[in-house]
Phi, psi and omega in degrees: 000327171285332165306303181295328163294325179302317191292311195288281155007294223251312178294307155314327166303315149344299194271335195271357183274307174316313166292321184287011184250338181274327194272316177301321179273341179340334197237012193284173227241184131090337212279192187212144201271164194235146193208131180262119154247117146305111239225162166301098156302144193299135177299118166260146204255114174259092211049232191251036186231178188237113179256137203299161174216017143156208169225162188230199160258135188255334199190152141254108177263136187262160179259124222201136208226130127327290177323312203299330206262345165293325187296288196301336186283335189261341164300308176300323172272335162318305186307313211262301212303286168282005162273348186269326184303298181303321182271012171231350165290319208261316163308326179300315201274275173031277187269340140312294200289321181304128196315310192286320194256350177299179159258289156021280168317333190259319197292293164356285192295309181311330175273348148306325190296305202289342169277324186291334159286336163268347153271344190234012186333346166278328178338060206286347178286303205283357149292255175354306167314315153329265181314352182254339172265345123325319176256353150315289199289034235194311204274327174288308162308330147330275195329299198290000189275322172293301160331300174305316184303320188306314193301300159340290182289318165323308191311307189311294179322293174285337194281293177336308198274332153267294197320300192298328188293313175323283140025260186286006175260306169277325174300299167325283163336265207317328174287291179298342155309292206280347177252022154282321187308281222291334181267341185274025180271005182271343180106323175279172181247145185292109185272325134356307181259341161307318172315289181309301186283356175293314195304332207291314185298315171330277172340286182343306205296327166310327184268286190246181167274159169211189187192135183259132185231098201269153167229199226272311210249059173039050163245151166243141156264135181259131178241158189224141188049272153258028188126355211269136169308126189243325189237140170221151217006261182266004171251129204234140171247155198244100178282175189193140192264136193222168190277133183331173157280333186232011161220093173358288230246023168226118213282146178212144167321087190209137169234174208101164175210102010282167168309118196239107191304125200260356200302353192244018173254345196261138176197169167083159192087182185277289169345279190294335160286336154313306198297321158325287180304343177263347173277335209258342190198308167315288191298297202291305208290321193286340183251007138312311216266304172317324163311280234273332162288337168310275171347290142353289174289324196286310182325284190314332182273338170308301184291332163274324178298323179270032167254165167267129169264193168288352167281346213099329183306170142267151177310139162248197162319146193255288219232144171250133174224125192288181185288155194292153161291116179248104193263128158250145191302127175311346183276331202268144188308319229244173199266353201321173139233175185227139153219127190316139158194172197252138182238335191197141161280290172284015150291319191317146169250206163261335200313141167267194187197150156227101179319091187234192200208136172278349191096340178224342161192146172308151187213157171229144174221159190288155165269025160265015176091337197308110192270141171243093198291162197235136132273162174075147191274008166072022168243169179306336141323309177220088148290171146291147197227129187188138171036041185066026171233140193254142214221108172244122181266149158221179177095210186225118173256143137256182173318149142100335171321145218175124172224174196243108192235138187227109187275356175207000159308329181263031204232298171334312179295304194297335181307120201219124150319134156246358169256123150232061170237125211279352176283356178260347160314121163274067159294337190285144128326141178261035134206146177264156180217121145249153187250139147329098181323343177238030153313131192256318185275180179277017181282124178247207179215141147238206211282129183307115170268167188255130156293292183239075224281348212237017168254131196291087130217356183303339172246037158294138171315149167211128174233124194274119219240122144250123150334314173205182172303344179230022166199148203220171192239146172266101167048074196316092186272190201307132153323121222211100173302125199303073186315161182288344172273005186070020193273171165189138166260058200226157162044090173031041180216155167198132190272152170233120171304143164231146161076159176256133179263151192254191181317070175137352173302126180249173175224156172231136184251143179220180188283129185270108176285147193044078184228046192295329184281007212264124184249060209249268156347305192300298164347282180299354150269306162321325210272017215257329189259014154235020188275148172270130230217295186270207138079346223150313184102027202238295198270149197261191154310302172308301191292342155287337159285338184291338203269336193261349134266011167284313187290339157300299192288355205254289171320308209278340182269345190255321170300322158301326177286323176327287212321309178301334170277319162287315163312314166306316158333279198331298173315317174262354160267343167281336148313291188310324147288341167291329154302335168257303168292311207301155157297149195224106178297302167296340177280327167281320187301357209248334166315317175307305174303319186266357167271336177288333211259323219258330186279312196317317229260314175314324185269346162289323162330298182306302205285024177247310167265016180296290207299318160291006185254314190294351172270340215269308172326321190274344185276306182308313180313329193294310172319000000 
């Protein structure tokens, strides 16, 4: 009977350490409610029966779902992955949407400016005015190019500062690895330290996606993203951050020795949500917005060179814009070079490419992997030609050798006036057409378009003779039949006959000399802003940027609902663990009462057979 109270004594004790430990843990991040089971000490056989000999602790059990807590670890990298994703997403769209900082308000104004010089083309203030509203918008790509860049170093900045945090976080694991091995050799489980290192995965999962390999002797392996290993039993590998291959100064991902970059196996977490946002919306916005500044400067200067400025000249370039990026791979042997250049504009994509070489013949892909065919033999003669881009290799390459060409990443930054004098505005036309006061027919000419702005003869006199109504001599060369669109062509200009003309009617097209008033060109530079440029020749300036705040604004509405969705996980899966695992106040307090009430009844147990064994001593003493 003393035996059997002690056993009851000692198992209350237990259970009343335990409730106080569950109640001392409510508010501990991780924990897991703990529960004693009790079990029947083996039964002693008296004749022919069996009599009970107490209770013992069979287990301190944690209460504990594997399923639940693989749901909140994976629910949680969901969560951190598009919440990290959304809030550098939500930044983006931001500074594209802002009055002060789009562009949008400034492409407005320049082309207002630029209408405003077609009403006034003698004007040197509303010239002048023009040109300060050019280098506003010079200024604005800048800015927002400078933002991206910012966006960038951050991006870089955090990924580093996760990698260490992953780091000390699995370097933990492994240490909590060895001493579980070690408490659990006794046959129980530390539940405590099980506790801990389930936060510990957590946590992780928060920085990356993981994946868990549980083993015999209650150690676990971590794996982070597509497999690659951070922890095994009590050993931890050390990831670490390194400079891209073809750009330094951009952090990429890598384990190992030497180091081999992993960046594209790893996803989920605050970590894969970096890495999202600068592949999935960063690198495409800098580089849309660098297309729509190509797009601009190539247009606007096509359209000023075949203007006059007020001096007589002809135009020159509007806008200096630098050359596509030829990044070379840190690996490669060979001596090759690559240099970049916009060949069709309206080819141009946003993409970037890596230009690579087999040992026998060059390829170009996309940076999605997306193979791109080529014309051309790549010498300065016959470059390679792909996606509007003209490609000249020099040197010598080897196998496996490779570069990174980024045709509008730089181009926003790079955008600059290259003019500052407002007399160098070409507004005027470079040539004029008149008809001869004893034209006998009804033809007229209208106003000459440039063909050709770069042929040295465009602005030589030119006179047009007809021979008959339907064929005519240029400063009279060969005879030339009259096309049904009335259309006529020489020295980079071309005219449209109206109305019929008769025999000896000339027309003369010349240089319009004093044409300071001529607002011909100017037009023709206002309408650039809705002429289609890109695409094709289908998208315009204004309209590439719009597209690049849709794509933004398109990313930042798919990142939130993710967010909303995964957050909603989250939230149903910590219930439900909390249901199983969470402490319960009312459940310990009542526990408390019946373990307390359960140690009394044990210690009454004792003092009952204390008192009978001390009667049973005084009855022999008696003797």
């Amino acid at each position: 009977m003393l035996s059997t109270g002690i056993s009851g004594l000692l198992s209350s004790q237990i259970a009343l350490n335990t409730t106080s430990h569950n109640i001392a843990n409510v508010n501990t991040d991780g924990y897991s409610r703990q529960r004693v089971n009790f079990v029947a000490r083996n039964p002693l056989q008296t004749g022919p029966f069996y009599v009970g000999q107490g209770a013992t602790v069979g287990s301190v059990q944690r209460l504990y779902d594997q399923y639940l807590t693989d749901q909140v670890r994976n629910a949680t990298s969901g969560q951190s992955r598009y919440g990290t994703f959304g809030d550098l997403a939500n930044r983006v769209d931001n500074l594209l949407a802002d009055k002060n900082a789009g562009l949008q308000p400034a492409l407005d104004a320049f082309y207002g400016a630029v209408q405003d010089l077609a009403d006034f083309p003698a004007d040197t203030p509303t010239r002048q005015a023009l040109l300060g509203q050019a280098n506003a918008l010079a200024s604005r790509f800048h800015g927002l190019a400078a933002q991206f860049d910012q966006l960038d170093q951050e991006t870089s900045k955090r990924i580093g500062a996760a990698v260490d945090e992953i780091n000390g976080i699995g370097q933990a694991i492994a240490r909590l690895n060895d001493q579980i091995q070690a408490a659990s050799s006794t046959g129980a489980a530390p539940n405590d330290l099980l506790d801990r290192r389930d936060a510990l995965v957590k946590q992780l999962a928060g920085d990356v996606g993981v994946s868990l390999v549980p083993q015999d002797d209650n150690t676990i392996n971590v794996f982070v993203g597509n497999g690659q290993p951070l922890v095994l039993g009590n050993q931890a590998s050390t990831l670490r951050t390194i400079g891209d291959a073809y750009d330094p100064t951009r952090a990429e991902i890598a384990a190992g020795t030497p180091p081999v970059p992993i960046s594209g196996q790893l996803s989920g977490g605050m970590l894969g949500g970096l890495l999202d946002f600068r592949a999935q919306l960063l690198d495409p916005a800098r580089n849309q917005l660098g297309r729509t500044a190509t797009a601009l400067a190539t247009a606007f200067n096509a359209q000023h060179r075949a203007g006059l400025d007020a001096n007589g000249r002809l135009g020159g370039d509007f806008f200096s814009l630098g050359a596509p990026s030829v990044l070379r791979n840190s690996g490669n042997a060979g001596s090759a070079s690559v240099a970049a250049a916009v060949a069709d504009v309206s080819r141009l994509t946003a993409s970037d490419y890596v230009l690579s070489y087999d040992g026998s013949a060059w390829s170009l892909k996309r940076s999605d992997g997306t193979a791109v065919a080529m014309t051309g033999s790549g010498t300065a003669a016959d470059p390679f030609v792909a996606d509007g881009l003209s490609l000249v290799v020099g040197g010598s390459a080897n196998a496996g050798d490779s570069f990174a060409i980024q045709p509008t990443r730089g181009a926003a930054a790079s955008l600059r006036v290259a003019i500052d004098d407002p007399d160098a505005i070409a507004a005027a036309v470079p040539v004029r057409a008149a008809a001869a006061a004893g034209n006998a027919g009804s033809a007229t000419l209208g106003a000459p378009s440039i063909t050709d702005a770069g042929d040295p003869n465009l602005l030589t006199t030119a006179t047009i003779t007809f021979v008959s109504a339907t064929t005519y001599q240029i400063n009279g060369g060969a005879v030339q039949t009259l096309p049904a669109s009335g259309t006529i062509g020489a020295n980079g200009w071309s005219v449209t006959l109206n109305g019929a003309p008769a025999a000896g009617d000339t027309f003369t097209i010349s240089a319009n000399t004093g044409g300071i008033g001529d607002n011909g060109n100017a037009l023709a530079l206002g309408r650039l802003a809705d002429t289609g440029v890109l695409d094709g020749g289908n998208t315009s300036v204004g309209a590439a940027y719009g597209q690049l705040v849709a794509q933004v604004g398109s990313t930042v509405a798919q990142v939130k609902t993710g967010l909303a969705a995964q957050t909603g996980l989250l939230n149903q899966a910590q219930q439900a663990q909390s249901n199983v695992s969470g402490v319960n106040l009312d459940e310990e307090a009542s526990n408390l009462v019946r373990y307390q009430q359960s140690y009394q009844a044990s210690a009454r147990v004792i003092a009952v057979a204390d008192t009978l064994f001390q009667t049973l001593l005084g009855a022999v003493g008696g003797r």
